XYZ file of C-alpha atoms in Angstrom:
413
model
C -118.049 -46.119 27.432
C -114.370 -45.124 27.830
C -111.763 -46.391 25.318
C -108.821 -47.833 27.103
C -105.554 -46.101 25.970
C -103.186 -47.741 23.538
C -100.215 -49.290 25.694
C -96.699 -49.071 24.116
C -93.679 -50.759 25.247
C -90.295 -49.511 23.904
C -87.328 -52.078 24.395
C -84.063 -50.039 24.460
C -83.363 -46.869 26.420
C -80.989 -45.261 23.724
C -81.337 -42.354 21.300
C -84.012 -44.190 19.144
C -86.069 -45.603 21.995
C -86.394 -42.275 23.769
C -87.148 -40.270 20.658
C -89.659 -42.774 19.426
C -91.443 -42.718 22.788
C -91.419 -38.895 22.953
C -92.471 -38.447 19.177
C -95.409 -40.962 20.011
C -96.483 -39.175 23.217
C -96.273 -35.896 21.606
C -98.395 -36.910 18.467
C -100.723 -39.098 20.531
C -101.228 -37.641 24.190
C -103.291 -40.583 25.297
C -101.173 -43.409 24.887
C -99.368 -45.214 27.782
C -95.568 -45.679 26.950
C -92.985 -47.572 28.961
C -89.279 -47.622 28.096
C -87.301 -50.773 29.184
C -83.676 -50.053 29.412
C -81.334 -53.188 30.647
C -78.561 -51.084 32.147
C -78.687 -48.973 35.047
C -78.218 -45.725 32.934
C -80.174 -44.948 29.770
C -78.606 -43.047 26.825
C -75.207 -44.386 27.227
C -74.086 -43.994 23.677
C -75.654 -40.405 23.523
C -73.420 -39.601 26.521
C -70.066 -40.828 25.164
C -70.485 -39.945 21.410
C -68.347 -37.232 19.867
C -65.760 -37.366 22.677
C -68.525 -36.488 25.210
C -69.959 -33.735 23.004
C -72.501 -35.684 21.061
C -72.310 -35.340 17.495
C -76.337 -34.979 17.059
C -76.636 -34.825 13.225
C -74.812 -33.475 10.126
C -75.569 -30.204 8.369
C -76.789 -31.680 5.068
C -80.269 -30.941 4.391
C -80.938 -32.323 0.975
C -82.294 -36.006 1.216
C -80.587 -37.078 -1.999
C -77.399 -35.851 -0.889
C -77.739 -37.133 2.762
C -78.431 -40.793 1.805
C -75.047 -41.090 0.044
C -73.423 -41.106 3.569
C -75.085 -44.485 4.407
C -73.156 -47.512 3.027
C -76.430 -49.693 3.977
C -79.794 -48.288 4.156
C -79.643 -45.263 2.110
C -82.266 -46.184 -0.505
C -84.706 -46.991 2.170
C -84.048 -43.839 4.104
C -84.496 -41.482 1.028
C -88.311 -41.288 1.423
C -87.913 -41.167 5.362
C -85.483 -38.121 5.191
C -88.170 -36.254 2.978
C -90.421 -36.409 6.209
C -87.864 -36.066 8.841
C -84.318 -34.908 8.280
C -81.403 -32.992 10.072
C -83.149 -29.619 9.851
C -86.184 -31.129 11.566
C -84.166 -32.590 14.458
C -82.278 -29.165 14.833
C -85.812 -27.391 14.898
C -87.134 -29.977 17.479
C -84.306 -29.306 19.752
C -84.457 -25.746 19.395
C -88.242 -26.064 20.643
C -86.831 -27.528 23.752
C -84.230 -24.947 24.206
C -81.251 -26.872 23.004
C -79.160 -24.926 20.251
C -76.683 -26.699 17.930
C -73.783 -25.297 16.285
C -72.049 -26.358 12.814
C -68.444 -27.147 12.788
C -66.359 -26.783 9.656
C -66.757 -30.437 8.488
C -70.656 -30.187 8.768
C -70.856 -32.051 12.292
C -73.493 -30.544 14.611
C -72.958 -30.382 18.204
C -74.879 -28.687 21.093
C -73.398 -25.304 21.804
C -72.444 -26.427 25.265
C -69.990 -29.017 23.888
C -71.545 -31.348 26.419
C -73.453 -34.635 25.485
C -75.237 -34.198 28.939
C -77.384 -31.373 27.313
C -78.795 -33.901 24.787
C -79.311 -36.688 27.253
C -80.899 -34.257 30.000
C -83.225 -32.827 27.205
C -84.408 -36.386 26.358
C -84.802 -37.384 29.900
C -86.625 -34.153 30.850
C -89.024 -34.475 27.871
C -89.780 -38.018 28.549
C -90.709 -37.055 32.179
C -92.821 -34.149 31.314
C -94.700 -36.291 28.915
C -95.559 -38.894 31.622
C -93.577 -41.625 29.745
C -92.506 -44.362 32.316
C -88.767 -45.195 32.211
C -87.784 -48.373 33.873
C -83.925 -49.269 34.104
C -82.113 -52.373 35.104
C -84.889 -54.371 33.218
C -84.085 -57.249 31.110
C -86.516 -58.727 28.670
C -86.305 -62.511 28.445
C -88.869 -63.072 25.586
C -91.612 -61.454 23.563
C -94.676 -63.246 21.991
C -97.794 -62.344 20.306
C -100.932 -63.305 22.355
C -102.786 -66.089 20.685
C -105.955 -64.820 18.974
C -104.913 -61.117 19.190
C -101.956 -60.754 16.598
C -101.560 -57.146 17.313
C -100.938 -57.578 21.221
C -97.502 -58.697 22.695
C -96.586 -60.341 25.823
C -93.212 -58.960 26.984
C -91.791 -61.354 29.615
C -89.021 -59.916 31.916
C -86.272 -61.820 33.538
C -87.773 -61.577 36.875
C -90.982 -63.231 35.621
C -93.205 -60.160 35.211
C -95.343 -60.181 32.006
C -96.194 -56.790 30.344
C -99.089 -56.778 27.849
C -98.827 -54.044 25.162
C -100.626 -53.083 21.899
C -97.662 -51.846 20.197
C -93.938 -52.794 20.673
C -90.859 -50.715 19.498
C -87.685 -52.556 19.145
C -84.949 -50.106 19.510
C -82.445 -52.113 21.145
C -79.324 -51.222 19.110
C -76.996 -53.889 18.276
C -77.844 -55.904 21.306
C -78.136 -59.593 20.263
C -81.245 -59.946 22.339
C -82.972 -57.357 20.222
C -82.276 -59.587 17.184
C -83.340 -62.494 18.863
C -86.822 -61.026 19.634
C -87.169 -59.737 15.923
C -86.384 -63.375 14.787
C -88.833 -64.881 17.141
C -91.397 -62.449 15.660
C -90.685 -63.605 12.163
C -87.746 -61.473 11.023
C -84.642 -62.178 9.092
C -81.534 -60.835 10.427
C -78.731 -59.693 8.219
C -75.685 -61.079 10.019
C -74.210 -58.117 12.097
C -70.646 -57.148 11.623
C -68.535 -54.154 12.923
C -68.465 -50.882 11.165
C -66.526 -47.735 11.678
C -63.198 -49.199 12.897
C -59.556 -48.250 12.578
C -56.840 -50.458 10.805
C -54.107 -52.298 12.412
C -50.752 -52.087 10.474
C -47.933 -54.160 11.355
C -45.064 -51.645 10.909
C -43.043 -50.465 13.651
C -41.510 -47.638 11.808
C -45.122 -46.496 10.745
C -46.603 -46.693 14.198
C -43.644 -44.817 15.645
C -45.167 -41.930 13.915
C -48.158 -41.972 16.192
C -49.933 -38.612 16.405
C -48.862 -37.594 12.947
C -51.762 -36.274 10.540
C -52.284 -35.531 6.964
C -55.255 -33.510 6.098
C -55.899 -34.881 2.711
C -54.814 -38.413 1.315
C -56.634 -40.745 -1.130
C -57.044 -44.326 0.076
C -57.676 -47.328 -2.042
C -58.398 -50.786 -0.517
C -57.241 -53.913 -2.588
C -58.168 -57.353 -1.900
C -56.637 -60.286 -4.129
C -55.401 -57.579 -6.331
C -58.534 -55.991 -6.962
C -59.650 -52.369 -5.705
C -62.868 -52.406 -4.002
C -63.329 -49.016 -2.459
C -61.609 -45.582 -2.601
C -61.871 -42.920 -0.032
C -60.402 -39.321 0.109
C -59.853 -37.384 3.409
C -57.741 -36.948 6.480
C -55.787 -39.695 8.040
C -53.914 -40.224 11.465
C -51.099 -42.370 12.389
C -51.613 -44.292 15.600
C -49.552 -46.642 17.720
C -51.333 -49.507 16.212
C -51.896 -48.356 12.689
C -54.075 -45.912 10.938
C -57.098 -43.848 11.962
C -58.737 -40.567 11.132
C -62.053 -39.774 9.110
C -60.754 -41.169 5.861
C -59.879 -44.577 7.398
C -63.389 -44.695 9.356
C -65.201 -43.893 6.195
C -63.450 -46.592 4.213
C -63.989 -49.086 7.037
C -67.852 -48.452 6.721
C -68.093 -48.748 3.096
C -65.797 -52.028 3.248
C -67.204 -53.484 6.376
C -68.536 -56.600 4.960
C -65.913 -57.478 2.456
C -63.011 -57.019 5.218
C -65.006 -59.092 7.678
C -65.395 -61.808 4.936
C -61.574 -61.705 4.494
C -60.751 -61.666 8.112
C -59.628 -58.213 8.116
C -56.544 -59.096 5.818
C -56.213 -56.373 2.901
C -53.716 -54.217 1.152
C -54.248 -50.489 1.741
C -52.805 -48.104 -1.075
C -52.203 -44.605 -0.088
C -51.483 -41.548 -2.077
C -50.187 -39.053 0.475
C -50.468 -36.016 -2.087
C -53.524 -36.756 -4.218
C -53.775 -33.125 -5.540
C -50.359 -33.534 -7.330
C -50.077 -35.868 -10.353
C -46.980 -38.116 -10.813
C -45.495 -35.907 -13.428
C -45.791 -32.661 -11.505
C -44.420 -34.399 -8.572
C -41.450 -35.556 -10.658
C -40.715 -32.012 -11.717
C -40.770 -30.911 -7.990
C -38.271 -33.494 -6.924
C -36.011 -32.931 -10.011
C -36.021 -29.061 -9.333
C -34.609 -29.670 -5.934
C -31.976 -32.276 -7.213
C -30.863 -29.504 -9.752
C -31.116 -26.371 -7.352
C -30.032 -27.918 -4.003
C -27.760 -30.961 -4.948
C -25.886 -30.826 -1.599
C -28.809 -30.606 0.769
C -29.683 -33.877 2.775
C -32.926 -35.554 1.372
C -34.147 -35.966 4.762
C -33.982 -32.270 5.804
C -35.374 -30.777 2.404
C -38.811 -31.989 1.736
C -40.431 -30.086 -1.181
C -43.878 -31.296 -0.465
C -46.523 -30.337 2.236
C -45.983 -33.395 4.397
C -45.065 -33.696 7.965
C -41.257 -33.951 8.479
C -41.476 -37.259 10.169
C -43.582 -38.716 7.603
C -41.325 -37.468 4.960
C -38.415 -39.251 6.486
C -40.403 -42.308 6.912
C -41.261 -42.323 3.258
C -37.648 -41.967 1.994
C -36.532 -44.770 4.431
C -39.119 -47.191 2.635
C -37.128 -46.814 -0.554
C -33.900 -47.189 1.150
C -32.642 -43.558 1.153
C -30.492 -42.875 4.154
C -30.804 -39.909 6.477
C -27.508 -38.499 5.345
C -27.943 -39.125 1.441
C -27.933 -35.938 -0.632
C -30.146 -34.769 -3.402
C -27.251 -34.900 -5.828
C -26.679 -38.664 -5.453
C -30.498 -39.500 -5.932
C -30.457 -41.784 -8.873
C -33.414 -41.739 -11.529
C -34.396 -45.214 -10.417
C -34.614 -44.364 -6.698
C -36.525 -41.109 -7.654
C -39.067 -43.360 -9.531
C -39.391 -45.575 -6.493
C -39.981 -42.381 -4.196
C -42.735 -41.157 -6.453
C -44.352 -44.569 -6.350
C -43.964 -44.810 -2.504
C -45.631 -41.046 -2.093
C -48.368 -41.783 -4.598
C -49.152 -45.575 -4.373
C -47.563 -46.751 -1.129
C -48.686 -50.111 0.115
C -49.668 -51.083 3.424
C -50.793 -54.373 4.745
C -53.888 -54.384 6.993
C -53.511 -56.992 9.536
C -56.667 -56.555 11.617
C -59.199 -53.943 12.873
C -58.872 -51.831 15.717
C -61.594 -49.935 17.531
C -63.360 -46.459 17.275
C -64.139 -46.012 20.880
C -66.370 -42.970 20.667
C -69.002 -44.600 18.340
C -69.200 -48.356 18.170
C -71.567 -49.128 15.033
C -72.409 -52.403 13.549
C -73.792 -52.911 9.760
C -76.462 -55.708 9.716
C -79.724 -56.108 11.582
C -83.306 -56.437 10.714
C -83.810 -56.915 6.875
C -85.131 -53.690 5.555
C -87.369 -55.535 2.882
C -89.542 -56.620 5.877
C -90.154 -52.996 7.362
C -92.558 -50.439 6.029
C -90.519 -47.301 5.806
C -93.451 -45.191 5.850
C -94.572 -46.238 9.338
C -91.449 -48.331 10.505
C -93.996 -51.157 11.262
C -93.199 -54.807 10.630
C -94.437 -56.317 7.540
C -94.287 -59.788 9.347
C -95.829 -58.927 12.761
C -98.495 -56.244 12.908
C -97.976 -53.918 15.774
C -94.339 -54.280 15.797
C -92.217 -51.333 15.081
C -88.352 -50.652 14.649
C -85.960 -47.646 15.070
C -82.221 -47.124 15.058
C -79.394 -49.402 14.808
C -81.262 -52.764 15.186
C -82.209 -52.124 11.470
C -79.532 -53.041 8.584
C -78.715 -49.185 8.379
C -75.458 -47.724 9.081
C -73.755 -44.474 8.092
C -70.204 -43.083 8.020
C -68.863 -41.120 10.923
C -70.168 -37.412 11.363
C -73.598 -37.545 12.946
C -75.376 -39.807 10.381
C -75.994 -42.807 12.674
C -77.723 -40.499 15.053
C -79.789 -39.032 12.238
C -81.074 -42.298 10.989
C -81.902 -43.090 14.645
C -83.819 -39.934 15.045
C -85.669 -40.340 11.760
C -86.742 -43.994 12.032
C -87.783 -43.260 15.655
C -89.953 -40.115 14.616
C -91.518 -42.095 11.903
C -92.310 -44.852 14.327
C -93.508 -42.558 16.854
C -95.916 -40.924 14.573
C -97.433 -44.232 13.532
C -97.536 -46.213 16.957
C -100.313 -44.271 18.573
C -102.845 -44.571 15.611
């Protein structure tokens, strides 16, 4: 008597959905898998990420270190990364003929610098494994079949009902995915944006759009209390501030900023490698040795000229003022401005390359050895639908690859 193959439906045609399906088909060749994608084209985020280059993962190969890049979900991921981590994803892609390169900051991209390389690899592998991909298909509801708790009825918007033995929810931050999870017994941690830029209502600052500083130190203050600190590079934009340090700070502070309606104080140390006393000596030396030079045109610090002009203007030093006329009081104000400048965050911008949310399916309700639901047998999760998010740099893709791989290995059993 022949045994019927296990039927699996994957809701979501993104990175996690595809990789979960592929992993399952490779580990369990007899399963029947269908991917359902609501849009006309799958893998949209893969195609646009990294400025169209696709930041596949990050060159961090120690699970204990890797989890430190996840504001939420790091603890749950530690064991998962011991089973499938960046080096495993690199090896998997290499086996498909896709080579990655590592940039100076640890980000890993295909050597082609084309996200299409990754998308096409996933599509080609899916086809070769006999996985069915259906696009422009919207799911209206999912229910468990009475008397058969591990079977699901997936009802589509057009009225079609698909019966499956296993269901993988890999629907990203789409509200419909959260609703399905809730219907099947899960708690949803309220999703809020992560990885965003800061709006700063300061016309003099935003006129410096395009100016960047390689190393600053940021502190986020709300009601006079410091909540998070973050070093790194910063970029001034026409709406405020962006750059790696800002994006990382936004990820760690995503919830508290949301709770405070994105109103907070940002403290910037523009030269964190110099302590205030050393800075004082530098400025006093210029005042002593070049007293007739204009302050605006004689900057002793490794700062962009336009930024220096902006900073001195913030303490009311005119462009024609000379070092000889710099009082000790104004010098102290300038030191304060350079090392502890205060900027009022008035809202959040967007990070167009990688829209990420924090929140999603409560991790306590998921078995991280298999990614199976603890509430609904036969239901699995992968990717951004989970309450997991990483900072920018390939970490969000890696959590998608890892959770998808774990789910894929387990679903066919």
